[in-house]
Amino acid sequence: RDLPYPLRRQRQMCIRDRREDDKVVGGTINQSGSLLIRATHVGDDSVLAGIIRLVENAQSTRLPVQALVDKVTAVFVPVVMSIAVLTFAIWLWLGPSLAMALINAVAVLIIACPCAMGLATPTSIMVGMGRAAEMGVLFRKGQALQQLRDVQTIALDKTGTVTVGKPSLQSLLPTANDDRTALLGLAASVEQASEHPIAHAIVQAAQLEKLSLSKATGVQSATGQGIHATVNGQSVHIGAPQFMTHTGVDLEDARETLTQLNTSGQTTVCLAVDGELKALIAVADPIKDSSAAAIQSLHELGLHIAMISGDSQATTEAIASEVGIDEALGEVLPDGKVGHVKRLQKHHGSIAFVGDGINDAPALAAADVGIAIGSGTDVAIESADVVLMRDDLNGVVNAFAISKATLRNIRQNLFWAFAYNTALIPVAAGILYPLTGLLLSPMLAAGAMALSSVFVITNALRLRHVSLDT
């Protein structure tokens, strides 16, 4: 919704199949044939140029807290002007000379100059975002720095986020007496036309065994479900159990084995030939070494953590249990992630979504804060509010740490800037003169005013040393 209409329209176009004369955009994946494409939008009309404009707009945005500062300043300045006029009038009436009345009025104006207030927020933001970059976190949208403070739930994509994203073949189990090697070659012949990580795992296993692959024809893929093709006159289906059921393949005799594989954390797909189940193919995607520790750190921040995956519910729950995730949502198709994000928002409040794939882009945009893994696709990165430069969930912890530290620093700056000016206004007005005979000269008032700005800047620079313990 935050995108200009042309980019919003192009994003909508990314989630459906293409036919002849349809428009395609950068990031469109060809999985089942060849394409001849004509470039019609180039230069300033390209999607990339539009993205650059979005980034420039994001860099010029202001945090919501800055609007509060503007409102306070809008009241503070007229009040100070009124106090200066009142100071002049009182000293002109009661004081010994016009010069003293002018000096005290000018001292009030100088000491109350809201320079420190104006510096309090942007200085902290600048230093905080610089420190965030050093910690491997890039804030593409400034508002995300403040919005992270309100996040109560984090939804994680599984593949490439919690796991490495490079599954490998664990086993191929024939359901009858068919030759395992022949079935692997048949599966790889179909999957070599696909870009899916599971397809890569199957093809790689066939290559390691130096199998000769046949040419697949009539390749058709169902996004997030499976693939169908004809190999050597045989109709071959490979996909999730739901995909097989939809195509009329009987899985009843394989249910027990499917359950065992899924509960062990392995992703299982079925291989059917001419409508008959021939094998179960199990692949496993290793969990990143840093995932469990990062999720523990997020729990310590009081966050509810959910994981969304297209794998079976049993597989998703097994992986979630291993790393300590609170809620596992399995069997979610790519276009269903947005619905789950909205449901989590409704039940748990403000939500951050962490993902890396093309199919994560709508969910990243729908979440209150979208966090993309830097090693992910360009579409995911451009849809996110925050980009993690490292392929590591600890970057999410760093993002929360820098957000917390920066907002606390801003509050400190605003308090001291306002308290400093407010406390010294009566002194500049001459309230101590009847008791001590002392007045604050304009030169000392200027020094004190400058000192408040120095204090704000020095306090902001402390963010350069923020750490996960902050």
Short mmCIF file of C-alpha atoms in Angstrom, two decimals, residues 91-470:
data_model
loop_
_atom_site.label_atom_id
_atom_site.label_comp_id
_atom_site.label_asym_id
_atom_site.label_seq_id
_atom_site.Cartn_x
_atom_site.Cartn_y
_atom_site.Cartn_z
CA TRP A 91 13.14 45.36 34.48
CA LEU A 92 12.25 48.54 32.64
CA TRP A 93 9.66 49.25 35.34
CA LEU A 94 11.64 48.15 38.41
CA GLY A 95 15.23 48.13 37.25
CA PRO A 96 17.85 50.86 37.30
CA SER A 97 18.20 51.32 33.52
CA LEU A 98 17.00 50.50 30.02
CA ALA A 99 20.32 48.75 29.33
CA MET A 100 19.77 46.23 32.11
CA ALA A 101 16.24 45.52 30.85
CA LEU A 102 17.60 44.86 27.35
CA ILE A 103 20.46 42.67 28.63
CA ASN A 104 18.17 40.44 30.65
CA ALA A 105 15.62 40.12 27.85
CA VAL A 106 18.36 39.17 25.39
CA ALA A 107 19.80 36.66 27.88
CA VAL A 108 16.39 34.97 28.10
CA LEU A 109 16.19 34.68 24.30
CA ILE A 110 19.71 33.27 24.03
CA ILE A 111 19.51 30.75 26.88
CA ALA A 112 16.18 29.40 25.60
CA CYS A 113 17.32 28.90 22.00
CA PRO A 114 15.93 25.43 21.11
CA CYS A 115 19.05 24.32 19.20
CA ALA A 116 19.55 21.34 21.49
CA MET A 117 15.95 20.27 20.97
CA GLY A 118 16.40 20.43 17.23
CA LEU A 119 19.59 18.35 17.44
CA ALA A 120 18.27 15.77 19.90
CA THR A 121 16.43 13.48 17.47
CA PRO A 122 18.33 13.69 14.14
CA THR A 123 21.73 13.36 15.83
CA SER A 124 20.70 10.20 17.65
CA ILE A 125 19.16 8.77 14.49
CA MET A 126 22.27 9.48 12.43
CA VAL A 127 24.64 7.91 14.95
CA GLY A 128 22.25 5.04 15.70
CA MET A 129 21.82 4.07 12.05
CA GLY A 130 25.57 4.27 11.54
CA ARG A 131 26.09 1.90 14.45
CA ALA A 132 23.33 -0.35 13.08
CA ALA A 133 25.22 -0.62 9.79
CA GLU A 134 28.34 -1.66 11.70
CA MET A 135 26.24 -4.34 13.39
CA GLY A 136 25.01 -5.59 10.01
CA VAL A 137 21.58 -3.90 10.02
CA LEU A 138 20.43 -1.48 7.32
CA PHE A 139 17.30 0.58 8.00
CA ARG A 140 15.79 1.37 4.60
CA LYS A 141 12.88 3.22 6.20
CA GLY A 142 13.54 5.48 9.17
CA GLN A 143 10.14 4.79 10.72
CA ALA A 144 11.16 1.17 11.28
CA LEU A 145 13.64 2.33 13.91
CA GLN A 146 10.74 3.50 16.07
CA GLN A 147 8.21 0.86 14.97
CA LEU A 148 10.45 -1.97 16.21
CA ARG A 149 9.85 -0.69 19.73
CA ASP A 150 6.17 -1.65 19.47
CA VAL A 151 6.67 -5.10 17.89
CA GLN A 152 5.25 -7.93 20.00
CA THR A 153 5.49 -10.83 17.56
CA ILE A 154 8.07 -12.00 15.04
CA ALA A 155 7.07 -14.29 12.17
CA LEU A 156 9.94 -16.14 10.51
CA ASP A 157 10.05 -17.76 7.12
CA LYS A 158 11.71 -21.16 7.48
CA THR A 159 13.75 -21.85 4.37
CA GLY A 160 16.80 -19.60 4.15
CA THR A 161 15.88 -17.78 7.36
CA VAL A 162 15.83 -20.32 10.18
CA THR A 163 17.46 -22.97 7.99
CA VAL A 164 20.39 -22.71 5.60
CA GLY A 165 18.13 -22.80 2.53
CA LYS A 166 20.13 -25.51 0.75
CA PRO A 167 18.34 -28.83 1.30
CA SER A 168 20.05 -32.09 0.45
CA LEU A 169 18.57 -35.46 -0.44
CA GLN A 170 18.41 -37.76 2.60
CA SER A 171 16.62 -40.75 1.16
CA LEU A 172 14.50 -42.02 -1.70
CA LEU A 173 12.23 -44.83 -0.56
CA PRO A 174 10.53 -46.89 -3.31
CA THR A 175 7.03 -48.01 -2.32
CA ALA A 176 7.37 -51.28 -4.24
CA ASN A 177 10.19 -53.22 -5.88
CA ASP A 178 11.13 -50.48 -8.36
CA ASP A 179 14.80 -49.67 -8.85
CA ARG A 180 15.84 -46.72 -6.66
CA THR A 181 18.42 -45.42 -9.13
CA ALA A 182 15.93 -45.42 -12.00
CA LEU A 183 13.38 -43.54 -9.88
CA LEU A 184 15.99 -40.96 -8.84
CA GLY A 185 16.94 -40.40 -12.49
CA LEU A 186 13.26 -40.03 -13.43
CA ALA A 187 12.67 -37.51 -10.62
CA ALA A 188 15.79 -35.52 -11.52
CA SER A 189 14.78 -35.46 -15.19
CA VAL A 190 11.58 -33.64 -14.20
CA GLU A 191 13.10 -31.43 -11.50
CA GLN A 192 15.94 -30.12 -13.68
CA ALA A 193 13.36 -27.74 -15.16
CA SER A 194 12.53 -26.27 -11.73
CA GLU A 195 14.19 -23.54 -9.65
CA HIS A 196 12.85 -24.85 -6.32
CA PRO A 197 15.45 -25.68 -3.62
CA ILE A 198 14.06 -29.23 -3.28
CA ALA A 199 14.42 -29.67 -7.04
CA HIS A 200 18.06 -28.62 -6.78
CA ALA A 201 18.62 -31.19 -4.04
CA ILE A 202 17.18 -34.00 -6.18
CA VAL A 203 19.12 -32.99 -9.29
CA GLN A 204 22.34 -32.62 -7.30
CA ALA A 205 21.91 -36.11 -5.84
CA ALA A 206 21.45 -37.52 -9.35
CA GLN A 207 24.54 -35.71 -10.55
CA LEU A 208 26.60 -37.06 -7.66
CA GLU A 209 25.56 -40.56 -8.71
CA LYS A 210 26.43 -39.63 -12.32
CA LEU A 211 22.99 -40.54 -13.64
CA SER A 212 22.02 -39.75 -17.20
CA LEU A 213 18.92 -37.56 -17.27
CA SER A 214 16.20 -37.64 -19.89
CA LYS A 215 14.43 -34.68 -21.44
CA ALA A 216 11.15 -33.73 -19.81
CA THR A 217 8.34 -32.31 -21.93
CA GLY A 218 5.09 -30.58 -21.06
CA VAL A 219 6.50 -29.31 -17.78
CA GLN A 220 3.87 -27.65 -15.60
CA SER A 221 4.47 -26.44 -12.06
CA ALA A 222 2.02 -25.57 -9.30
CA THR A 223 3.68 -22.94 -7.14
CA GLY A 224 4.44 -24.26 -3.69
CA GLN A 225 2.84 -27.64 -4.41
CA GLY A 226 4.56 -29.69 -7.10
CA ILE A 227 5.46 -30.29 -10.72
CA HIS A 228 4.23 -32.49 -13.58
CA ALA A 229 5.98 -33.52 -16.79
CA THR A 230 6.24 -36.30 -19.31
CA VAL A 231 9.47 -38.30 -19.45
CA ASN A 232 9.95 -41.09 -22.01
CA GLY A 233 6.20 -41.30 -22.47
CA GLN A 234 5.51 -41.59 -18.74
CA SER A 235 3.39 -39.07 -16.85
CA VAL A 236 5.38 -38.02 -13.76
CA HIS A 237 4.10 -36.05 -10.80
CA ILE A 238 6.40 -34.86 -7.98
CA GLY A 239 5.14 -32.80 -5.07
CA ALA A 240 3.66 -32.49 -1.63
CA PRO A 241 1.11 -35.04 -0.39
CA GLN A 242 -1.70 -32.50 -0.92
CA PHE A 243 -0.62 -32.13 -4.55
CA MET A 244 -0.73 -35.88 -5.02
CA THR A 245 -4.17 -36.16 -3.45
CA HIS A 246 -5.40 -33.40 -5.73
CA THR A 247 -4.12 -35.28 -8.79
CA GLY A 248 -5.81 -38.50 -7.69
CA VAL A 249 -2.79 -40.45 -6.43
CA ASP A 250 -3.55 -42.88 -3.58
CA LEU A 251 -1.25 -42.29 -0.60
CA GLU A 252 -2.99 -44.47 1.96
CA ASP A 253 -0.28 -47.15 2.13
CA ALA A 254 2.44 -44.53 2.61
CA ARG A 255 0.81 -42.50 5.39
CA GLU A 256 2.79 -44.06 8.24
CA THR A 257 6.14 -43.55 6.49
CA LEU A 258 5.20 -39.99 5.60
CA THR A 259 4.42 -39.25 9.24
CA GLN A 260 7.71 -40.72 10.45
CA LEU A 261 9.76 -38.69 7.97
CA ASN A 262 7.92 -35.45 8.68
CA THR A 263 8.13 -35.74 12.46
CA SER A 264 11.90 -36.20 12.14
CA GLY A 265 12.14 -32.74 10.59
CA GLN A 266 12.60 -33.90 7.00
CA THR A 267 10.60 -32.49 4.10
CA THR A 268 8.96 -35.26 2.10
CA VAL A 269 7.70 -35.15 -1.47
CA CYS A 270 6.03 -37.92 -3.40
CA LEU A 271 6.95 -39.35 -6.80
CA ALA A 272 4.09 -40.78 -8.87
CA VAL A 273 4.33 -42.34 -12.33
CA ASP A 274 1.22 -42.71 -14.48
CA GLY A 275 -0.98 -42.00 -11.47
CA GLU A 276 0.65 -44.56 -9.16
CA LEU A 277 2.81 -43.68 -6.14
CA LYS A 278 6.33 -44.98 -6.72
CA ALA A 279 8.53 -43.40 -4.06
CA LEU A 280 8.84 -41.02 -1.15
CA ILE A 281 11.69 -38.52 -1.40
CA ALA A 282 12.99 -37.03 1.85
CA VAL A 283 15.19 -33.93 1.91
CA ALA A 284 16.55 -32.02 4.90
CA ASP A 285 17.52 -28.38 5.16
CA PRO A 286 20.10 -27.89 7.95
CA ILE A 287 19.25 -25.39 10.68
CA LYS A 288 21.64 -22.44 10.87
CA ASP A 289 24.07 -22.64 13.77
CA SER A 290 23.00 -19.23 15.03
CA SER A 291 19.21 -19.72 14.88
CA ALA A 292 18.61 -21.27 18.30
CA ALA A 293 20.72 -18.67 20.16
CA ALA A 294 19.11 -15.79 18.27
CA ILE A 295 15.60 -17.05 18.99
CA GLN A 296 16.50 -17.40 22.68
CA SER A 297 17.67 -13.76 22.68
CA LEU A 298 14.38 -12.68 21.08
CA HIS A 299 12.45 -14.58 23.75
CA GLU A 300 14.39 -12.65 26.38
CA LEU A 301 13.00 -9.47 24.82
CA GLY A 302 9.51 -10.79 25.55
CA LEU A 303 8.61 -11.50 21.92
CA HIS A 304 6.22 -14.17 20.64
CA ILE A 305 7.88 -16.07 17.77
CA ALA A 306 6.10 -17.92 14.96
CA MET A 307 7.50 -19.76 11.95
CA ILE A 308 5.69 -19.99 8.60
CA SER A 309 6.56 -22.73 6.13
CA GLY A 310 5.22 -24.54 3.10
CA ASP A 311 6.41 -27.84 4.58
CA SER A 312 4.03 -30.23 6.29
CA GLN A 313 2.76 -29.27 9.73
CA ALA A 314 4.69 -32.14 11.33
CA THR A 315 8.00 -31.09 9.73
CA THR A 316 7.44 -27.46 10.65
CA GLU A 317 6.63 -28.35 14.26
CA ALA A 318 9.73 -30.56 14.51
CA ILE A 319 12.05 -27.75 13.37
CA ALA A 320 10.24 -25.17 15.52
CA SER A 321 10.62 -27.40 18.57
CA GLU A 322 14.33 -27.88 17.92
CA VAL A 323 15.10 -24.14 17.93
CA GLY A 324 12.53 -23.06 20.54
CA ILE A 325 9.93 -21.32 18.35
CA ASP A 326 6.52 -20.77 20.01
CA GLU A 327 4.16 -21.31 17.09
CA ALA A 328 4.61 -23.41 13.93
CA LEU A 329 2.45 -22.75 10.87
CA GLY A 330 2.97 -25.40 8.20
CA GLU A 331 1.49 -26.22 4.79
CA VAL A 332 1.26 -22.52 3.93
CA LEU A 333 1.23 -21.69 0.24
CA PRO A 334 3.19 -18.59 -0.91
CA ASP A 335 0.04 -16.49 -1.24
CA GLY A 336 -1.14 -17.58 2.21
CA LYS A 337 1.66 -15.94 4.18
CA VAL A 338 -0.01 -12.53 4.13
CA GLY A 339 -3.16 -14.02 5.65
CA HIS A 340 -1.16 -15.56 8.49
CA VAL A 341 0.70 -12.30 9.08
CA LYS A 342 -2.61 -10.46 9.41
CA ARG A 343 -3.98 -13.15 11.72
CA LEU A 344 -0.94 -12.86 13.98
CA GLN A 345 -1.36 -9.07 13.98
CA LYS A 346 -4.93 -9.46 15.13
CA HIS A 347 -4.11 -11.88 17.96
CA HIS A 348 -0.69 -10.68 19.12
CA GLY A 349 -0.39 -7.04 18.08
CA SER A 350 2.36 -5.36 16.07
CA ILE A 351 4.39 -7.87 14.04
CA ALA A 352 7.74 -8.07 12.26
CA PHE A 353 8.16 -10.58 9.43
CA VAL A 354 11.59 -11.98 8.54
CA GLY A 355 12.12 -13.59 5.12
CA ASP A 356 14.42 -13.87 2.15
CA GLY A 357 12.53 -15.22 -0.86
CA ILE A 358 10.49 -13.77 -3.71
CA ASN A 359 7.33 -15.27 -2.23
CA ASP A 360 8.06 -13.47 1.05
CA ALA A 361 7.75 -10.01 -0.50
CA PRO A 362 3.97 -9.57 0.07
CA ALA A 363 4.31 -10.69 3.71
CA LEU A 364 7.27 -8.34 4.24
CA ALA A 365 5.11 -5.48 2.96
CA ALA A 366 2.06 -6.50 5.01
CA ALA A 367 3.91 -6.69 8.34
CA ASP A 368 4.36 -3.63 10.54
CA VAL A 369 8.11 -4.09 10.04
CA GLY A 370 9.52 -6.19 7.20
CA ILE A 371 13.02 -7.58 7.78
CA ALA A 372 14.84 -9.16 4.84
CA ILE A 373 17.88 -11.41 5.00
CA GLY A 374 20.58 -9.70 2.95
CA SER A 375 21.50 -12.89 1.12
CA GLY A 376 17.92 -13.17 -0.15
CA THR A 377 16.35 -12.04 -3.39
CA ASP A 378 16.30 -8.42 -4.55
CA VAL A 379 12.48 -8.41 -4.52
CA ALA A 380 12.43 -9.38 -0.82
CA ILE A 381 15.08 -6.79 0.04
CA GLU A 382 13.25 -3.99 -1.76
CA SER A 383 9.99 -4.92 0.00
CA ALA A 384 11.54 -4.73 3.45
CA ASP A 385 11.91 -1.89 5.93
CA VAL A 386 15.08 -3.40 7.40
CA VAL A 387 17.77 -5.42 5.63
CA LEU A 388 20.16 -7.73 7.48
CA MET A 389 23.53 -7.57 5.78
CA ARG A 390 24.54 -10.95 7.19
CA ASP A 391 22.80 -14.26 6.62
CA ASP A 392 22.16 -14.56 10.32
CA LEU A 393 19.14 -14.20 12.63
CA ASN A 394 21.34 -12.44 15.16
CA GLY A 395 20.85 -9.42 12.90
CA VAL A 396 17.22 -9.31 14.07
CA VAL A 397 18.44 -9.16 17.68
CA ASN A 398 20.86 -6.39 16.67
CA ALA A 399 18.01 -4.44 15.05
CA PHE A 400 15.98 -4.54 18.26
CA ALA A 401 19.03 -3.61 20.34
CA ILE A 402 19.87 -0.55 18.22
CA SER A 403 16.21 0.53 18.10
CA LYS A 404 15.91 0.31 21.88
CA ALA A 405 19.19 2.14 22.47
CA THR A 406 18.48 4.89 19.92
CA LEU A 407 14.98 5.67 21.20
CA ARG A 408 16.26 5.74 24.79
CA ASN A 409 19.02 8.11 23.69
CA ILE A 410 16.50 10.37 21.96
CA ARG A 411 14.38 10.53 25.12
CA GLN A 412 17.45 11.42 27.17
CA ASN A 413 18.42 14.18 24.74
CA LEU A 414 14.92 15.65 24.64
CA PHE A 415 14.57 15.59 28.43
CA TRP A 416 17.89 17.27 29.15
CA ALA A 417 17.55 19.80 26.33
CA PHE A 418 14.10 20.85 27.51
CA ALA A 419 14.95 20.70 31.24
CA TYR A 420 18.20 22.61 30.72
CA ASN A 421 16.54 25.45 28.85
CA THR A 422 13.53 25.60 31.15
CA ALA A 423 15.67 25.63 34.33
CA LEU A 424 17.94 28.47 33.15
CA ILE A 425 15.23 30.78 31.79
CA PRO A 426 14.37 32.14 35.29
CA VAL A 427 18.10 32.66 35.97
CA ALA A 428 18.48 34.58 32.71
CA ALA A 429 15.42 36.63 33.60
CA GLY A 430 17.17 37.75 36.81
CA ILE A 431 15.30 35.82 39.48
CA LEU A 432 18.52 35.49 41.55
CA TYR A 433 19.29 39.20 41.49
CA PRO A 434 17.22 40.16 44.56
CA LEU A 435 18.92 37.42 46.61
CA THR A 436 22.52 37.38 45.35
CA GLY A 437 22.90 40.43 43.16
CA LEU A 438 23.94 38.18 40.24
CA LEU A 439 22.74 38.44 36.66
CA LEU A 440 23.41 36.10 33.71
CA SER A 441 25.11 38.09 30.97
CA PRO A 442 24.24 37.35 27.31
CA MET A 443 27.80 36.04 26.79
CA LEU A 444 27.44 33.47 29.56
CA ALA A 445 23.94 32.66 28.29
CA ALA A 446 25.39 31.96 24.83
CA GLY A 447 28.02 29.68 26.37
CA ALA A 448 25.41 27.82 28.38
CA MET A 449 23.20 27.44 25.31
CA ALA A 450 26.10 26.04 23.29
CA LEU A 451 26.97 23.69 26.13
CA SER A 452 23.49 22.15 25.96
CA SER A 453 24.02 21.36 22.27
CA VAL A 454 27.42 19.87 23.03
CA PHE A 455 25.82 17.69 25.70
CA VAL A 456 23.18 16.42 23.27
CA ILE A 457 25.75 15.60 20.59
CA THR A 458 28.08 13.91 23.09
CA ASN A 459 25.23 11.81 24.45
CA ALA A 460 24.23 10.78 20.92
CA LEU A 461 27.79 9.72 20.15
CA ARG A 462 27.56 7.16 22.94
CA LEU A 463 25.47 5.09 20.52
CA ARG A 464 28.67 4.26 18.66
CA HIS A 465 29.43 1.83 21.47
CA VAL A 466 26.00 0.20 21.75
CA SER A 467 26.12 -3.60 22.05
CA LEU A 468 23.68 -6.46 22.49
CA ASP A 469 23.88 -5.95 26.25
CA THR A 470 22.53 -2.40 25.93
#
